[in-house]
Every structure is written in C-alpha cells, then in structure tokens.
Amino acid sequence: MNQKQALDTLKLGYNVFLTGAAGSGKTYVLNEYIKYLKKNGVNVAITASTGIAATHMNGKTIHSWAHIGIKDSLTEADLNKIYGRTDFRMQMMAAQVLIIDEISMLHDYRLDIVDRVLRKIHQNELPFGGIQVVLCGDLFQLPPVTRYGQEVRFVNESEVWNNMDLHICYLDEQYRQNDESFLKILNEIRADSVSQESLELLSARMHKKDIDKDATRLFTHNVDVDSINMLELDKLKGKTHIFQMISKGDAYVAKSLSDNCLAPAELKLKEGAVVMFVQNNYKKGYVNGTIGRVIKFEKETGNPIVKTTNGKKIIVGSASWRLEEGDYVVAEINQIPLRLAWAITVHKSQGMTLDYAEVDLSKSFTGGMGYVALSRVKSLDNLSIIGINNNSLKISPKIIEFDKQFRNQTKETLVMISKHSEYDLKKLHKEFVYATA
C-alpha cells in the first residue's frame, strides 16, 4: 500500500494498524493525518509506547495519557478511581481519535487495559469506547520489555485486537534506503532467511574505516554509550559550554517530557564535539538524527554553531517540546536540540535516520536489535560493524507469521478502497469529519 491509500483509509474513520518496514514513511503518514484532523477541528490524542517515541510527535506515553502508570492490570476500583477524577475523564472524553505509535514495544495486556479505561470513560462497550484508534509500528523492531524468562507477547495478541475491526495498512514503498543490496539484506532479515551473500556483504563492513569520522556509534547498553560520550568530550580542549533545560506548565508533565526527551536536561558542549540533532526543523536544514560537529559558539547568544556532515553550517537556537491537549499547552520544555553523539543506544535510535553509523551488536539480547540498528542508515556504505553475535539478526517465528497475516489483510483494505471513486472518498472523508468534529 502507498501513503495516499493509507491516508484515504485513515480519513474514513476506521480503526487502523499502520505498519511497514523501517523507512517506509509511517511517521510521515501519521503526521499528515494529525495535521488533517487538527485542520478540521477533530481532537486527536497523540501517544506512543515510550517517552522517546512520544516526544518525536509532541505527544505523551499511552500509560500517562490513559492514567494507568506501569500497572499490569486494573481492578474495578482502579477503573472507578480514574473515572471519578473529573480532569482525567474530561481529557479522555475530549479525544475523538487516539493514536498510539511504536506499538512493537507495547505489551498486549496494556492495550487491553487502555480499552477497558476508554470503555469506562465513554460508558460504551464498543472497543475503546467507540472512538477511532490508530495503531502504528513495525513488529520487526524492538519488542516489549519482559522479565527474565517470560514469553514475549505482542500487542496483536491482546484480547481487543480481533474485536476492533482493524483495517491493516502495510506501507511497502521505501524512503530511507536506496541501496538495492542493502535493502535486500534488510528484507532478508525480515523474512528470517539471510543468505550467504548477504552475510558476506555484512562481513565486508566489519571494522570499516571508510565511513565519516563523525559516525554515530550504536550500542545495546547505556553504560557503553555514557562512557564513550564523556570520554570523548573530556579529550577536547577549550571551554565547556553548559545549556540548562527550561520547563513551563504542569511540573509533573514537564518532568516526564524532560525524562523522555532525547535532549538532555543539562547539555555540555565544547568546540569539536560530535553532536546529533534530536528534532526536525526542515527550514533550518536538519532532522532528528542529523550528525554534525560544533565548530564555535555565537558571541552574542552563546548558541552553538554546528557544521553538519554535508557541510551545512547551522546556528542552533533553543527548541521546544510540548504536550498539547487541543489548543491548550499543558507543559513545555525548551533546550538546544542537540545531544552528544559519539554514541547512542539502539533503543534511542529507533525512529531515526542516521547519516553514518558504527554498530556494535556483540551484546544483542533481544530480537529486532540488529534490524533496528542496521536500518538506521541509508546505505551499506554508510555502515561499519564493530561487533555482532548470534542474537543480532534473529526474528521471532511468531512475527514472521503475523507479517504474512498483515500483508494479506492489507490486500482486503485495498479492495475496499478501490470500490470507491476519488469523488466518493472525499465525500466519505467529509462525512467522518462532520460526524466527529
């Protein structure tokens, strides 16, 4: 399915699972739909399974939005307590569309909990109380975190999944990778059938020194990332410039934004520091994942000037991350949209497009890590592998089977769309907006 067909399906008001490979444009489609809803006066709740994913879209975690915290189950007393809070009830009642991004990392039982909460809030036994729900993600990417020894259960194994009358939109165009041999490797990983030829191509990228010297290093564990970044910063001579995050609005929500934002609360920079932009600003010429090096600081403002890997010089001013409910800004944080980027974790890299990456998968401990790490770059030539283990390229057999189902169900969605003329689709889109707004 292409992006237009997915948007046409979303605008009909159906519950949708938007999926596809890394780089297929899922986030673009979501953002286009969010803009469409807001333009037409439809209140949309923007959430994600993790705080990092939520800040990419100026949203909040689904756990926070539904006021379920980290609970694994809810009693009737818990439901009544949530319902009894007028502020909670009014916030959730206002949402006419609920978006949940990065659902690969959402537990099955948590989706069921959100369903129970919304049925209680709306006093309606339809799934999620009858509002449109848009789920987005790729199950080939990082799975839910489980306790040692527990079986991983994915979000589509929830009780509510089969009751939602979900329309599957599987995007199959590729907007990140244009290297055919690299695409073949990534597709083989998804099919759990990596060929000898592909293994040899990956082996040829072991310890390559021909990529950019400022390539971001991806590690599976935080301890390696923090150690490398501070070690590299300490090597640089010159003054340390410190930028403190500024918060406004609801203190609890602002702290949550800060905790989950890729920009640190205290950013330490020096001339020569390798940095990554952690927000999109197309007008200024950077996106989330753009790499550069601090070349100096402005005399008047003290703001850093970054030279990106493609040679563009950018004066980096403060940026904001906010949580909005309708037209109201609940909380906002402001910080220079950079972080030290000699190294980051694979988990934090999910959703990013990196210019160059040096990947250490020698400590991979869960499925999807290798796929996420490798698929961050556009080309095999932009990749160096410094370690790999037996877990790195593994895919759960369950996901292979789910993927076949999603592809077949997308064919059904396409048949449904094809029955309508362009004129009829626009008419139906307007009817959904008028009924909802």
Short mmCIF file of C-alpha atoms in Angstrom, two decimals:
data_model
loop_
_atom_site.label_atom_id
_atom_site.label_comp_id
_atom_site.label_asym_id
_atom_site.label_seq_id
_atom_site.Cartn_x
_atom_site.Cartn_y
_atom_site.Cartn_z
CA MET A 1 0.00 0.00 0.00
CA ASN A 2 1.23 3.52 -0.72
CA GLN A 3 0.95 6.56 1.55
CA LYS A 4 -2.09 8.07 -0.19
CA GLN A 5 -4.05 4.84 0.11
CA ALA A 6 -3.19 4.66 3.82
CA LEU A 7 -4.28 8.28 4.36
CA ASP A 8 -7.52 7.63 2.47
CA THR A 9 -8.22 4.70 4.81
CA LEU A 10 -7.46 6.73 7.92
CA LYS A 11 -9.72 9.58 6.80
CA LEU A 12 -12.65 7.16 6.55
CA GLY A 13 -12.56 6.86 10.34
CA TYR A 14 -11.75 3.16 10.55
CA ASN A 15 -9.60 1.68 13.29
CA VAL A 16 -6.24 1.21 11.53
CA PHE A 17 -2.96 -0.59 12.08
CA LEU A 18 -0.37 1.36 10.07
CA THR A 19 2.73 -0.75 9.55
CA GLY A 20 5.64 -1.35 7.19
CA ALA A 21 9.40 -1.67 7.16
CA ALA A 22 11.76 0.86 8.72
CA GLY A 23 11.94 3.89 6.41
CA SER A 24 8.59 3.26 4.70
CA GLY A 25 7.10 6.58 5.85
CA LYS A 26 4.83 5.55 8.74
CA THR A 27 5.60 8.67 10.78
CA TYR A 28 5.05 10.89 7.73
CA VAL A 29 1.58 9.40 7.19
CA LEU A 30 0.74 9.82 10.89
CA ASN A 31 1.83 13.47 10.87
CA GLU A 32 -0.19 14.16 7.71
CA TYR A 33 -3.27 12.65 9.33
CA ILE A 34 -2.73 14.61 12.55
CA LYS A 35 -2.48 17.85 10.53
CA TYR A 36 -5.67 16.91 8.66
CA LEU A 37 -7.57 16.22 11.89
CA LYS A 38 -6.45 19.44 13.57
CA LYS A 39 -7.27 21.48 10.46
CA ASN A 40 -10.79 20.09 10.55
CA GLY A 41 -11.33 20.62 14.26
CA VAL A 42 -11.08 16.98 15.33
CA ASN A 43 -9.45 16.50 18.74
CA VAL A 44 -6.66 13.93 18.48
CA ALA A 45 -4.73 12.33 21.34
CA ILE A 46 -1.14 11.64 20.25
CA THR A 47 0.58 8.92 22.26
CA ALA A 48 3.32 6.32 21.96
CA SER A 49 4.53 3.25 23.81
CA THR A 50 7.68 5.03 25.06
CA GLY A 51 8.55 8.54 26.13
CA ILE A 52 11.21 8.93 23.45
CA ALA A 53 8.78 7.99 20.68
CA ALA A 54 6.16 10.32 22.20
CA THR A 55 8.47 13.35 22.19
CA HIS A 56 9.13 12.80 18.48
CA MET A 57 5.48 13.71 17.88
CA ASN A 58 4.81 16.20 20.70
CA GLY A 59 2.69 13.60 22.47
CA LYS A 60 2.80 11.62 25.71
CA THR A 61 3.10 7.97 26.61
CA ILE A 62 -0.09 5.95 26.37
CA HIS A 63 0.47 4.95 30.01
CA SER A 64 0.40 8.60 31.06
CA TRP A 65 -2.47 9.66 28.79
CA ALA A 66 -4.73 6.81 29.97
CA HIS A 67 -3.58 7.31 33.59
CA ILE A 68 -2.62 3.67 34.01
CA GLY A 69 1.00 4.19 35.01
CA ILE A 70 3.02 0.99 34.98
CA LYS A 71 0.17 -1.24 36.15
CA ASP A 72 -0.05 -4.72 34.61
CA SER A 73 -3.76 -4.97 35.43
CA LEU A 74 -6.64 -2.82 36.68
CA THR A 75 -9.27 -3.67 39.27
CA GLU A 76 -12.80 -2.25 39.16
CA ALA A 77 -11.72 0.05 41.99
CA ASP A 78 -8.86 1.33 39.83
CA LEU A 79 -11.26 2.00 36.94
CA ASN A 80 -13.70 3.78 39.21
CA LYS A 81 -10.89 5.93 40.58
CA ILE A 82 -9.84 7.03 37.09
CA TYR A 83 -13.48 7.66 36.12
CA GLY A 84 -14.05 9.60 39.33
CA ARG A 85 -11.35 12.13 38.51
CA THR A 86 -13.17 14.81 36.51
CA ASP A 87 -9.95 16.12 34.95
CA PHE A 88 -8.94 12.63 33.76
CA ARG A 89 -12.43 11.90 32.47
CA MET A 90 -12.79 15.18 30.59
CA GLN A 91 -9.35 14.87 28.99
CA MET A 92 -10.08 11.41 27.63
CA MET A 93 -13.67 12.24 26.68
CA ALA A 94 -12.36 15.12 24.56
CA ALA A 95 -10.26 12.84 22.36
CA GLN A 96 -12.14 11.84 19.22
CA VAL A 97 -9.18 9.97 17.72
CA LEU A 98 -6.44 8.12 19.62
CA ILE A 99 -3.05 7.49 18.03
CA ILE A 100 -0.58 5.05 19.60
CA ASP A 101 2.84 4.98 17.92
CA GLU A 102 5.69 2.44 18.19
CA ILE A 103 3.36 -0.37 19.24
CA SER A 104 6.06 -3.01 18.76
CA MET A 105 7.13 -2.14 22.32
CA LEU A 106 3.60 -2.14 23.79
CA HIS A 107 2.52 -5.19 25.81
CA ASP A 108 -0.65 -6.98 24.74
CA TYR A 109 -2.24 -6.59 28.18
CA ARG A 110 -1.60 -2.84 28.22
CA LEU A 111 -3.66 -2.34 25.06
CA ASP A 112 -6.44 -4.28 26.78
CA ILE A 113 -6.12 -2.02 29.83
CA VAL A 114 -6.44 1.12 27.67
CA ASP A 115 -9.52 -0.43 26.04
CA ARG A 116 -11.10 -1.02 29.45
CA VAL A 117 -10.37 2.53 30.59
CA LEU A 118 -11.91 4.11 27.50
CA ARG A 119 -14.99 1.87 27.60
CA LYS A 120 -15.46 3.00 31.21
CA ILE A 121 -14.86 6.67 30.38
CA HIS A 122 -17.32 6.69 27.46
CA GLN A 123 -19.80 4.34 29.15
CA ASN A 124 -19.77 2.44 25.86
CA GLU A 125 -18.93 -1.24 25.38
CA LEU A 126 -17.58 -0.80 21.86
CA PRO A 127 -13.76 -1.24 21.66
CA PHE A 128 -12.06 1.86 23.14
CA GLY A 129 -15.47 3.36 23.84
CA GLY A 130 -16.24 3.78 20.14
CA ILE A 131 -13.56 6.34 19.16
CA GLN A 132 -11.20 5.85 16.20
CA VAL A 133 -7.92 4.20 17.22
CA VAL A 134 -4.82 4.34 15.02
CA LEU A 135 -2.01 1.94 15.95
CA CYS A 136 1.35 2.44 14.26
CA GLY A 137 4.57 0.46 14.31
CA ASP A 138 6.59 -2.43 12.96
CA LEU A 139 6.72 -5.67 14.94
CA PHE A 140 10.13 -6.46 13.42
CA GLN A 141 11.55 -3.67 15.55
CA LEU A 142 12.20 -3.71 19.29
CA PRO A 143 9.72 -5.87 21.28
CA PRO A 144 8.09 -5.21 24.68
CA VAL A 145 10.48 -5.42 27.62
CA THR A 146 9.82 -8.60 29.59
CA ARG A 147 11.08 -10.02 32.83
CA TYR A 148 13.72 -12.72 32.56
CA GLY A 149 12.22 -15.99 31.36
CA GLN A 150 8.85 -14.51 30.38
CA GLU A 151 7.42 -15.21 26.94
CA VAL A 152 7.18 -12.11 24.74
CA ARG A 153 3.56 -11.42 23.82
CA PHE A 154 2.96 -8.81 21.16
CA VAL A 155 0.26 -6.17 21.00
CA ASN A 156 -1.73 -8.04 18.34
CA GLU A 157 -2.11 -10.92 20.82
CA SER A 158 -4.32 -8.71 23.00
CA GLU A 159 -7.99 -9.56 23.54
CA VAL A 160 -9.22 -6.32 21.97
CA TRP A 161 -7.20 -6.65 18.73
CA ASN A 162 -9.63 -9.01 17.00
CA ASN A 163 -12.68 -7.02 18.17
CA MET A 164 -11.57 -3.69 16.68
CA ASP A 165 -12.49 -4.36 13.04
CA LEU A 166 -8.95 -3.22 12.23
CA HIS A 167 -8.03 -2.18 8.70
CA ILE A 168 -4.37 -3.02 8.06
CA CYS A 169 -2.32 -0.54 6.04
CA TYR A 170 1.08 -2.08 5.21
CA LEU A 171 3.31 0.52 3.54
CA ASP A 172 5.68 -1.05 1.01
CA GLU A 173 7.48 1.94 -0.51
CA GLN A 174 10.95 2.80 0.77
CA TYR A 175 12.01 6.37 1.56
CA ARG A 176 15.16 5.81 3.63
CA GLN A 177 17.25 3.20 1.80
CA ASN A 178 18.05 3.46 -1.90
CA ASP A 179 20.86 0.89 -1.89
CA GLU A 180 19.40 -2.25 -3.53
CA SER A 181 21.87 -4.70 -1.99
CA PHE A 182 21.28 -3.18 1.46
CA LEU A 183 17.50 -3.33 1.01
CA LYS A 184 17.88 -6.99 0.09
CA ILE A 185 19.74 -7.65 3.37
CA LEU A 186 17.09 -5.86 5.44
CA ASN A 187 14.25 -7.68 3.68
CA GLU A 188 16.02 -11.00 4.23
CA ILE A 189 16.31 -10.23 7.95
CA ARG A 190 12.55 -9.58 7.99
CA ALA A 191 11.97 -12.91 6.24
CA ASP A 192 14.34 -14.69 8.67
CA SER A 193 16.28 -16.00 5.68
CA VAL A 194 19.57 -14.12 5.50
CA SER A 195 21.50 -15.52 2.54
CA GLN A 196 25.19 -16.35 2.48
CA GLU A 197 25.67 -13.50 0.01
CA SER A 198 24.13 -11.03 2.46
CA LEU A 199 26.19 -12.37 5.36
CA GLU A 200 29.31 -11.84 3.27
CA LEU A 201 28.24 -8.26 2.47
CA LEU A 202 27.75 -7.59 6.19
CA SER A 203 31.09 -9.24 7.00
CA ALA A 204 32.72 -6.92 4.48
CA ARG A 205 31.53 -3.97 6.59
CA MET A 206 33.29 -5.23 9.74
CA HIS A 207 35.62 -2.58 11.18
CA LYS A 208 35.44 -0.43 8.04
CA LYS A 209 37.28 2.86 8.29
CA ASP A 210 35.90 4.39 5.09
CA ILE A 211 32.82 5.98 6.70
CA ASP A 212 32.65 9.51 8.10
CA LYS A 213 34.87 10.02 11.15
CA ASP A 214 31.86 11.54 12.98
CA ALA A 215 29.71 8.43 12.50
CA THR A 216 27.39 7.74 15.43
CA ARG A 217 28.26 4.60 17.35
CA LEU A 218 25.29 2.42 18.30
CA PHE A 219 25.50 0.19 21.36
CA THR A 220 22.98 -2.07 23.03
CA HIS A 221 23.69 -0.86 26.59
CA ASN A 222 23.59 2.61 28.20
CA VAL A 223 26.79 2.07 30.15
CA ASP A 224 28.84 1.87 26.94
CA VAL A 225 27.17 4.95 25.47
CA ASP A 226 27.65 7.20 28.51
CA SER A 227 31.24 6.11 28.97
CA ILE A 228 32.23 6.86 25.37
CA ASN A 229 30.47 10.24 25.19
CA MET A 230 32.06 11.60 28.36
CA LEU A 231 35.46 10.15 27.47
CA GLU A 232 35.39 11.84 24.06
CA LEU A 233 34.16 15.17 25.47
CA ASP A 234 36.92 15.18 28.09
CA LYS A 235 39.53 14.73 25.35
CA LEU A 236 38.60 18.08 23.81
CA LYS A 237 40.40 21.20 24.93
CA GLY A 238 38.70 24.53 25.46
CA LYS A 239 35.79 25.87 27.49
CA THR A 240 32.77 23.76 28.38
CA HIS A 241 29.50 25.49 27.48
CA ILE A 242 26.53 24.37 29.57
CA PHE A 243 22.89 24.71 28.47
CA GLN A 244 20.15 24.06 31.03
CA MET A 245 16.66 22.93 30.05
CA ILE A 246 13.82 25.36 30.87
CA SER A 247 10.41 23.99 31.83
CA LYS A 248 6.95 25.61 31.82
CA GLY A 249 3.45 24.49 32.74
CA ASP A 250 2.43 21.44 34.72
CA ALA A 251 5.53 20.40 36.68
CA TYR A 252 4.80 16.65 36.62
CA VAL A 253 4.15 16.59 32.88
CA ALA A 254 7.19 18.81 32.21
CA LYS A 255 9.39 16.39 34.17
CA SER A 256 8.00 13.50 32.16
CA LEU A 257 8.80 15.36 28.94
CA SER A 258 12.31 16.05 30.18
CA ASP A 259 12.91 12.46 31.28
CA ASN A 260 11.86 11.12 27.90
CA CYS A 261 13.31 13.78 25.63
CA LEU A 262 16.47 12.93 23.71
CA ALA A 263 17.86 16.38 24.52
CA PRO A 264 19.49 16.21 27.97
CA ALA A 265 18.36 18.41 30.88
CA GLU A 266 21.96 19.65 31.08
CA LEU A 267 23.81 19.77 27.79
CA LYS A 268 27.59 20.12 27.93
CA LEU A 269 29.36 21.11 24.71
CA LYS A 270 32.83 22.10 23.56
CA GLU A 271 34.21 23.15 20.22
CA GLY A 272 34.82 19.95 18.29
CA ALA A 273 32.05 17.95 20.00
CA VAL A 274 30.22 15.47 17.77
CA VAL A 275 26.50 16.10 18.15
CA MET A 276 23.18 14.86 16.85
CA PHE A 277 20.08 16.96 16.24
CA VAL A 278 17.13 15.50 18.16
CA GLN A 279 14.29 17.35 16.48
CA ASN A 280 13.07 18.02 12.95
CA ASN A 281 13.43 21.53 11.52
CA TYR A 282 13.27 21.29 7.76
CA LYS A 283 13.51 25.07 7.27
CA LYS A 284 16.85 25.22 9.07
CA GLY A 285 18.08 22.09 7.33
CA TYR A 286 18.18 19.37 9.98
CA VAL A 287 16.11 16.39 11.08
CA ASN A 288 16.07 14.08 14.06
CA GLY A 289 19.31 12.13 13.57
CA THR A 290 21.35 14.67 11.57
CA ILE A 291 25.00 14.50 12.68
CA GLY A 292 27.46 17.36 12.90
CA ARG A 293 30.31 18.88 14.86
CA VAL A 294 30.31 22.04 16.97
CA ILE A 295 32.70 24.46 15.26
CA LYS A 296 32.21 27.50 17.52
CA PHE A 297 29.75 29.45 19.66
CA GLU A 298 27.99 32.72 18.78
CA LYS A 299 29.41 35.68 20.70
CA GLU A 300 26.06 37.41 21.22
CA THR A 301 23.88 34.46 22.24
CA GLY A 302 26.38 31.75 23.12
CA ASN A 303 24.44 29.37 20.88
CA PRO A 304 26.46 26.61 19.22
CA ILE A 305 27.21 26.66 15.50
CA VAL A 306 27.18 23.16 14.04
CA LYS A 307 28.67 22.04 10.75
CA THR A 308 26.74 19.01 9.53
CA THR A 309 28.28 16.09 7.67
CA ASN A 310 27.07 17.55 4.37
CA GLY A 311 28.89 20.82 5.09
CA LYS A 312 25.92 22.99 6.11
CA LYS A 313 26.57 25.45 8.96
CA ILE A 314 23.63 25.92 11.34
CA ILE A 315 23.27 28.31 14.28
CA VAL A 316 21.35 26.18 16.78
CA GLY A 317 18.89 28.10 18.93
CA SER A 318 16.61 26.76 21.64
CA ALA A 319 13.76 24.47 20.57
CA SER A 320 10.65 23.36 22.41
CA TRP A 321 8.90 20.09 23.12
CA ARG A 322 5.35 20.39 24.36
CA LEU A 323 2.32 18.42 25.30
CA GLU A 324 -0.89 19.85 23.90
CA GLU A 325 -4.48 18.97 24.63
CA GLY A 326 -6.50 20.64 21.90
CA ASP A 327 -5.28 24.24 21.76
CA TYR A 328 -4.04 24.17 25.35
CA VAL A 329 -0.33 23.67 26.13
CA VAL A 330 -0.17 21.51 29.26
CA ALA A 331 3.61 21.66 29.60
CA GLU A 332 6.63 22.72 27.58
CA ILE A 333 10.37 22.25 27.80
CA ASN A 334 13.00 24.29 25.98
CA GLN A 335 16.54 23.18 25.22
CA ILE A 336 19.16 23.29 22.49
CA PRO A 337 18.03 20.36 20.25
CA LEU A 338 21.35 18.52 20.40
CA ARG A 339 22.94 15.65 22.28
CA LEU A 340 26.45 14.29 22.31
CA ALA A 341 26.57 11.71 19.56
CA TRP A 342 29.80 9.83 19.57
CA ALA A 343 27.45 7.07 20.78
CA ILE A 344 23.75 6.33 21.45
CA THR A 345 21.78 3.19 22.32
CA VAL A 346 19.96 1.12 19.71
CA HIS A 347 16.72 1.73 21.64
CA LYS A 348 17.13 5.50 21.39
CA SER A 349 17.94 5.25 17.69
CA GLN A 350 14.58 3.65 16.79
CA GLY A 351 12.73 6.07 14.52
CA MET A 352 15.88 7.94 13.49
CA THR A 353 17.65 8.23 10.16
CA LEU A 354 21.42 8.46 10.72
CA ASP A 355 23.90 9.82 8.20
CA TYR A 356 26.55 7.26 9.23
CA ALA A 357 26.65 4.59 11.93
CA GLU A 358 29.22 2.36 13.60
CA VAL A 359 27.29 -0.51 15.14
CA ASP A 360 28.26 -2.83 17.99
CA LEU A 361 25.80 -5.73 18.24
CA SER A 362 28.11 -8.00 20.21
CA LYS A 363 25.84 -7.74 23.29
CA SER A 364 22.48 -8.00 21.49
CA PHE A 365 19.97 -9.53 23.89
CA THR A 366 16.59 -9.37 22.16
CA GLY A 367 15.02 -9.78 18.74
CA GLY A 368 14.90 -6.76 16.46
CA MET A 369 18.08 -5.13 17.74
CA GLY A 370 20.13 -5.93 14.66
CA TYR A 371 17.33 -4.91 12.30
CA VAL A 372 16.75 -1.59 14.07
CA ALA A 373 20.45 -0.74 14.25
CA LEU A 374 21.27 -1.64 10.64
CA SER A 375 18.19 0.05 9.19
CA ARG A 376 19.07 3.46 10.65
CA VAL A 377 21.35 4.30 7.71
CA LYS A 378 20.52 4.84 4.05
CA SER A 379 23.25 2.71 2.52
CA LEU A 380 25.59 -0.17 3.32
CA ASP A 381 28.47 2.19 2.52
CA ASN A 382 27.38 4.37 5.47
CA LEU A 383 27.77 1.49 7.92
CA SER A 384 30.62 -0.05 9.89
CA ILE A 385 30.02 -3.08 12.11
CA ILE A 386 32.33 -3.44 15.10
CA GLY A 387 30.67 -6.46 16.72
CA ILE A 388 27.88 -8.96 16.16
CA ASN A 389 26.51 -12.02 18.00
CA ASN A 390 24.09 -14.87 17.32
CA ASN A 391 21.06 -12.89 18.56
CA SER A 392 21.68 -9.91 16.30
CA LEU A 393 19.78 -10.96 13.19
CA LYS A 394 17.19 -13.23 14.81
CA ILE A 395 13.46 -12.68 14.26
CA SER A 396 10.70 -14.34 16.26
CA PRO A 397 8.87 -17.04 14.24
CA LYS A 398 5.63 -15.53 15.57
CA ILE A 399 6.42 -12.22 13.85
CA ILE A 400 7.07 -13.96 10.53
CA GLU A 401 3.58 -15.47 10.73
CA PHE A 402 1.99 -12.19 11.85
CA ASP A 403 3.65 -10.43 8.92
CA LYS A 404 2.00 -12.79 6.42
CA GLN A 405 -1.37 -12.06 8.01
CA PHE A 406 -0.82 -8.29 7.87
CA ARG A 407 0.12 -8.41 4.19
CA ASN A 408 -2.99 -10.45 3.34
CA GLN A 409 -5.23 -8.15 5.38
CA THR A 410 -3.78 -5.13 3.58
CA LYS A 411 -5.00 -6.65 0.32
CA GLU A 412 -8.50 -6.65 1.80
CA THR A 413 -8.15 -2.97 2.72
CA LEU A 414 -7.01 -2.16 -0.82
CA VAL A 415 -10.03 -3.95 -2.28
CA MET A 416 -12.28 -1.86 -0.01
CA ILE A 417 -10.59 1.40 -1.08
CA SER A 418 -10.71 0.51 -4.76
CA LYS A 419 -14.52 0.22 -4.66
CA HIS A 420 -14.77 3.98 -4.12
CA SER A 421 -14.11 6.68 -6.72
CA GLU A 422 -11.94 9.66 -5.75
CA TYR A 423 -15.11 11.75 -5.52
CA ASP A 424 -16.82 9.23 -3.23
CA LEU A 425 -13.73 9.00 -0.99
CA LYS A 426 -13.66 12.77 -0.47
CA LYS A 427 -17.37 12.73 0.33
CA LEU A 428 -16.91 9.93 2.88
CA HIS A 429 -13.93 11.75 4.40
CA LYS A 430 -16.08 14.84 4.93
CA GLU A 431 -18.85 12.76 6.47
CA PHE A 432 -16.43 11.32 9.06
CA VAL A 433 -15.14 14.80 9.96
CA TYR A 434 -18.65 16.25 10.26
CA ALA A 435 -19.77 13.34 12.44
CA THR A 436 -16.70 13.62 14.67
CA ALA A 437 -15.76 17.31 14.97
#
